[in-house]
Coordinates of C-alpha atoms in Angstrom, one line a residue:
X125 CA -9.5 -7.0 27.8
X126 CA -6.3 -5.1 26.9
X127 CA -8.2 -1.8 27.2
X128 CA -9.6 -2.6 30.6
X129 CA -6.2 -3.7 31.9
X130 CA -4.3 -0.6 30.7
X131 CA -7.0 1.7 32.2
X132 CA -6.9 -0.2 35.6
X133 CA -3.1 -0.1 35.8
X134 CA -3.2 3.6 35.2
X135 CA -6.0 4.1 37.7
X136 CA -4.0 2.1 40.3
X137 CA -0.9 4.2 39.7
X138 CA -2.9 7.4 40.1
X139 CA -4.1 6.3 43.6
X140 CA -0.8 5.7 45.6
X141 CA -2.7 6.2 48.9
X142 CA -5.6 4.0 47.9
X143 CA -9.0 4.9 46.4
X144 CA -11.8 3.6 44.2
X145 CA -11.8 2.5 40.6
X146 CA -15.2 2.1 39.0
X147 CA -16.2 0.4 35.8
X148 CA -19.5 1.3 34.2
X149 CA -21.2 0.1 31.0
X150 CA -24.5 1.3 29.5
X151 CA -26.2 2.1 26.2
X152 CA -25.8 5.6 24.9
X153 CA -27.1 6.8 21.5
X154 CA -27.4 3.2 20.3
X155 CA -23.8 2.3 21.2
X156 CA -22.1 0.7 24.2
X157 CA -20.4 3.1 26.6
X158 CA -17.6 1.7 28.7
X159 CA -16.0 4.0 31.2
X160 CA -13.3 3.5 33.9
X161 CA -13.2 6.2 36.7
X162 CA -10.6 6.5 39.4
X163 CA -10.6 8.8 42.5
X164 CA -6.9 9.5 42.1
X165 CA -4.7 12.6 41.6
X166 CA -6.1 13.6 38.2
X167 CA -4.4 15.4 35.4
X168 CA -4.0 19.0 34.3
X169 CA -5.2 20.2 30.9
X170 CA -1.7 19.9 29.3
X171 CA -1.3 16.3 30.5
X172 CA -4.8 15.4 29.2
X173 CA -3.9 16.9 25.8
X174 CA -0.8 14.7 25.5
X175 CA -2.0 11.5 27.2
X176 CA -2.2 9.5 23.9
X177 CA 1.2 10.7 22.5
X178 CA 3.6 7.9 21.9
X179 CA 6.1 7.5 24.8
X180 CA 4.5 10.2 26.9
X181 CA 4.3 9.2 30.5
X182 CA 4.0 11.0 33.9
X183 CA 5.6 8.0 35.6
X184 CA 9.3 8.0 36.5
X185 CA 11.1 4.8 35.7
X186 CA 7.9 2.8 35.1
X187 CA 6.4 1.7 31.8
X188 CA 7.0 2.8 28.3
X189 CA 4.4 5.5 27.7
X190 CA 2.9 3.4 25.0
X191 CA -0.1 1.7 26.7
X192 CA -2.7 4.3 26.1
X193 CA -1.2 5.0 22.7
X194 CA -1.9 1.4 21.7
X195 CA -5.4 1.5 23.1
X196 CA -6.2 4.7 21.3
X197 CA -5.0 3.5 17.9
X198 CA -6.8 0.2 18.3
X199 CA -10.1 1.9 19.2
X200 CA -9.8 4.3 16.3
X201 CA -9.4 1.3 13.9
X202 CA -12.7 0.1 15.3
X203 CA -14.4 3.3 14.3
X204 CA -14.6 4.7 17.8
X205 CA -12.5 6.9 20.1
X206 CA -11.5 7.4 23.7
X207 CA -12.5 10.4 25.8
X208 CA -10.6 11.6 28.8
X209 CA -12.1 13.8 31.5
X210 CA -9.8 14.8 34.3
X211 CA -8.9 17.6 36.7
X212 CA -6.1 17.9 39.3
X213 CA -7.3 16.4 42.5
X214 CA -10.6 15.2 41.0
X215 CA -9.7 11.9 39.5
X216 CA -9.9 10.7 35.9
X217 CA -12.6 9.1 33.7
X218 CA -11.7 7.4 30.4
X219 CA -14.7 6.5 28.3
X220 CA -15.0 4.3 25.2
X221 CA -18.0 4.4 23.0
X222 CA -18.5 1.4 20.6
X223 CA -21.3 0.6 18.2
X224 CA -22.8 -2.9 18.9
X225 CA -22.0 -5.8 16.7
X226 CA -25.0 -6.8 14.7
X227 CA -23.9 -10.3 13.9
X228 CA -22.6 -9.6 10.4
X229 CA -19.1 -10.9 9.5
X230 CA -16.7 -8.0 9.1
X231 CA -14.9 -8.3 5.8
X232 CA -11.1 -8.4 6.0
X233 CA -9.5 -5.0 5.9
X234 CA -7.8 -4.4 2.6
X235 CA -4.4 -2.7 2.8
X236 CA -4.8 0.9 1.8
X237 CA -2.5 2.8 -0.4
X238 CA -0.6 5.4 1.6
X239 CA -1.8 9.0 1.1
X240 CA 0.2 11.4 -1.1
X241 CA 3.6 12.1 0.3
X242 CA 4.1 15.4 2.2
X243 CA 4.8 18.4 0.1
X244 CA 8.4 18.4 -1.2
X245 CA 9.0 14.8 -0.4
X246 CA 8.3 12.1 -3.0
X247 CA 7.2 8.7 -1.8
X248 CA 9.9 6.2 -0.8
X249 CA 10.0 2.6 0.5
X250 CA 10.9 2.4 4.2
X251 CA 11.9 -0.7 6.1
X252 CA 11.5 -0.8 9.9
X253 CA 13.3 -3.5 11.9
X254 CA 12.0 -3.4 15.4
X255 CA 11.0 -6.3 17.7
X256 CA 8.8 -4.2 20.1
X257 CA 5.5 -4.4 18.4
X258 CA 4.1 -1.2 19.8
X259 CA 7.1 0.8 18.8
X260 CA 7.0 -0.6 15.3
X261 CA 3.3 0.1 15.0
X262 CA 3.7 3.7 16.1
X263 CA 6.6 4.4 13.7
X264 CA 5.0 2.6 10.8
X265 CA 1.8 4.5 11.2
X266 CA 3.7 7.8 11.2
X267 CA 5.6 6.9 8.0
X268 CA 2.4 5.7 6.3
X269 CA 0.6 8.9 7.2
X270 CA 3.5 10.8 5.6
X271 CA 2.7 9.0 2.3
X272 CA 5.5 6.4 2.3
X273 CA 5.4 2.6 1.7
X274 CA 6.4 0.7 4.8
X275 CA 7.6 -2.8 5.5
X276 CA 8.1 -4.0 9.1
X277 CA 10.2 -6.9 10.2
X278 CA 11.1 -8.0 13.8
X279 CA 14.7 -9.4 13.5
X280 CA 17.9 -8.6 11.7
X281 CA 17.9 -11.8 9.6
X282 CA 14.6 -10.9 8.0
X283 CA 15.8 -7.3 7.6
X284 CA 18.9 -8.5 5.6
X285 CA 16.7 -10.7 3.4
X286 CA 14.3 -7.9 2.7
X287 CA 17.1 -5.4 2.0
X288 CA 18.9 -7.7 -0.4
X289 CA 16.3 -6.9 -3.0
X290 CA 17.7 -3.5 -3.4
X291 CA 14.3 -1.8 -3.6
X292 CA 14.3 -0.2 -0.1
X293 CA 15.3 3.5 0.1
X294 CA 15.4 4.0 3.9
X295 CA 16.1 1.5 6.6
X296 CA 15.2 2.3 10.2
X297 CA 16.9 -0.3 12.4
X298 CA 16.7 -0.9 16.1
X299 CA 20.1 -1.7 17.6
X300 CA 19.0 -4.6 19.8
X301 CA 16.9 -6.6 17.3
X302 CA 17.5 -10.4 17.5
X303 CA 19.4 -12.6 15.0
X304 CA 21.6 -9.8 13.8
X305 CA 22.0 -6.4 15.5
X306 CA 21.0 -3.2 13.7
X307 CA 24.5 -2.0 13.2
X308 CA 25.5 -5.3 11.5
X309 CA 22.4 -5.2 9.3
X310 CA 23.3 -1.6 8.3
X311 CA 26.9 -2.5 7.4
X312 CA 26.0 -5.4 5.2
X313 CA 23.1 -3.6 3.6
X314 CA 25.1 -0.6 2.8
X315 CA 27.9 -2.7 1.3
X316 CA 25.3 -4.2 -1.1
X317 CA 23.6 -0.8 -1.8
X318 CA 25.6 2.3 -1.1
X319 CA 22.5 4.4 -1.9
X320 CA 20.6 3.1 1.1
X321 CA 19.9 5.6 3.8
X322 CA 20.1 4.2 7.3
X323 CA 18.6 5.4 10.6
X324 CA 19.6 4.0 14.0
X325 CA 16.7 3.7 16.4
X326 CA 17.7 2.9 20.0
X327 CA 16.9 3.6 23.6
X328 CA 20.6 3.2 24.5
X329 CA 22.8 6.3 24.9
X330 CA 25.9 5.7 22.7
X331 CA 29.1 7.7 22.9
X332 CA 30.0 9.7 19.8
X333 CA 33.0 7.4 19.2
X334 CA 30.9 4.2 19.5
X335 CA 31.7 2.1 16.4
X336 CA 28.1 1.0 16.2
X337 CA 27.1 4.4 15.0
X338 CA 29.4 4.3 11.9
X339 CA 27.0 2.6 9.4
X340 CA 24.2 5.0 10.2
X341 CA 23.2 8.4 8.7
X342 CA 20.8 9.5 11.4
X343 CA 19.8 8.6 14.9
X344 CA 16.2 8.4 16.2
X345 CA 16.6 8.3 20.0
X346 CA 13.9 6.5 22.0
X347 CA 11.7 7.7 23.5
X348 CA 10.6 9.9 20.5
X349 CA 7.4 11.8 19.7
X350 CA 5.6 12.1 16.5
X351 CA 7.4 15.4 15.6
X352 CA 10.8 13.9 16.1
X353 CA 9.9 10.8 14.1
X354 CA 8.6 13.0 11.2
X355 CA 11.7 15.2 11.3
X356 CA 14.1 12.1 11.1
X357 CA 12.1 10.5 8.4
X358 CA 12.0 13.7 6.3
X359 CA 15.8 14.0 6.6
X360 CA 16.4 10.4 5.7
X361 CA 14.1 10.7 2.7
X362 CA 15.8 13.9 1.5
X363 CA 19.2 12.1 1.7
X364 CA 17.8 9.1 -0.1
X365 CA 16.6 11.3 -3.0
X366 CA 20.0 13.0 -3.2
X367 CA 21.9 9.7 -3.3
X368 CA 19.7 8.3 -6.0
X369 CA 20.1 11.6 -8.0
X370 CA 23.9 11.5 -7.6
X371 CA 24.1 7.9 -8.7
X372 CA 22.0 8.6 -11.8
X373 CA 24.1 11.6 -12.8

């Protein structure tokens, strides 16, 4: 249902003067093929290449650029993938190929250990406090792929409780989370553990003198892409290592 809705919304936006959106289903190579085709404006090769990037959007002032990202990641977890065929002026087709369910109960997915940390960066424990589920999922996936342990909470109260244990190395905190804002969480957590490295994640543009920036070491400005997220995480991890080394000296 979610996949169909996202593709229809995008198809409608791509046809401002009207047009046709067509849904097709069929069997292909023993799997179910679902495709949504529109007769809209289409996309060039560079846009097609980036269409599943977090926060990437061709719309001005509309949406978050996370709809297709969410669909893509969900479909990949099902063992399938999305295919995009598009040309400028020739419309777009998004296809999903899924193996049929054979009636066997799917065993619950066991949480996997993260892969080895990137070269030169030992594994750390990262807390992400973000109440937008899609944003939290995107950032958590990025950090886990880099080899780090990740804990996600959706409000400042839960973040403070989790940080009180003293075993978190890096805290990435959204400024507008409920219960306690990110800057207050950072202040209290840093008072308890001066070694904690803090990252502010926000879509708001703050002036350099804004006091809410004071308890943070780094800023991850929304919208961000995978490269920006990795760069910020790597910087935070490096600072965390240095602080722990200094405190042990």
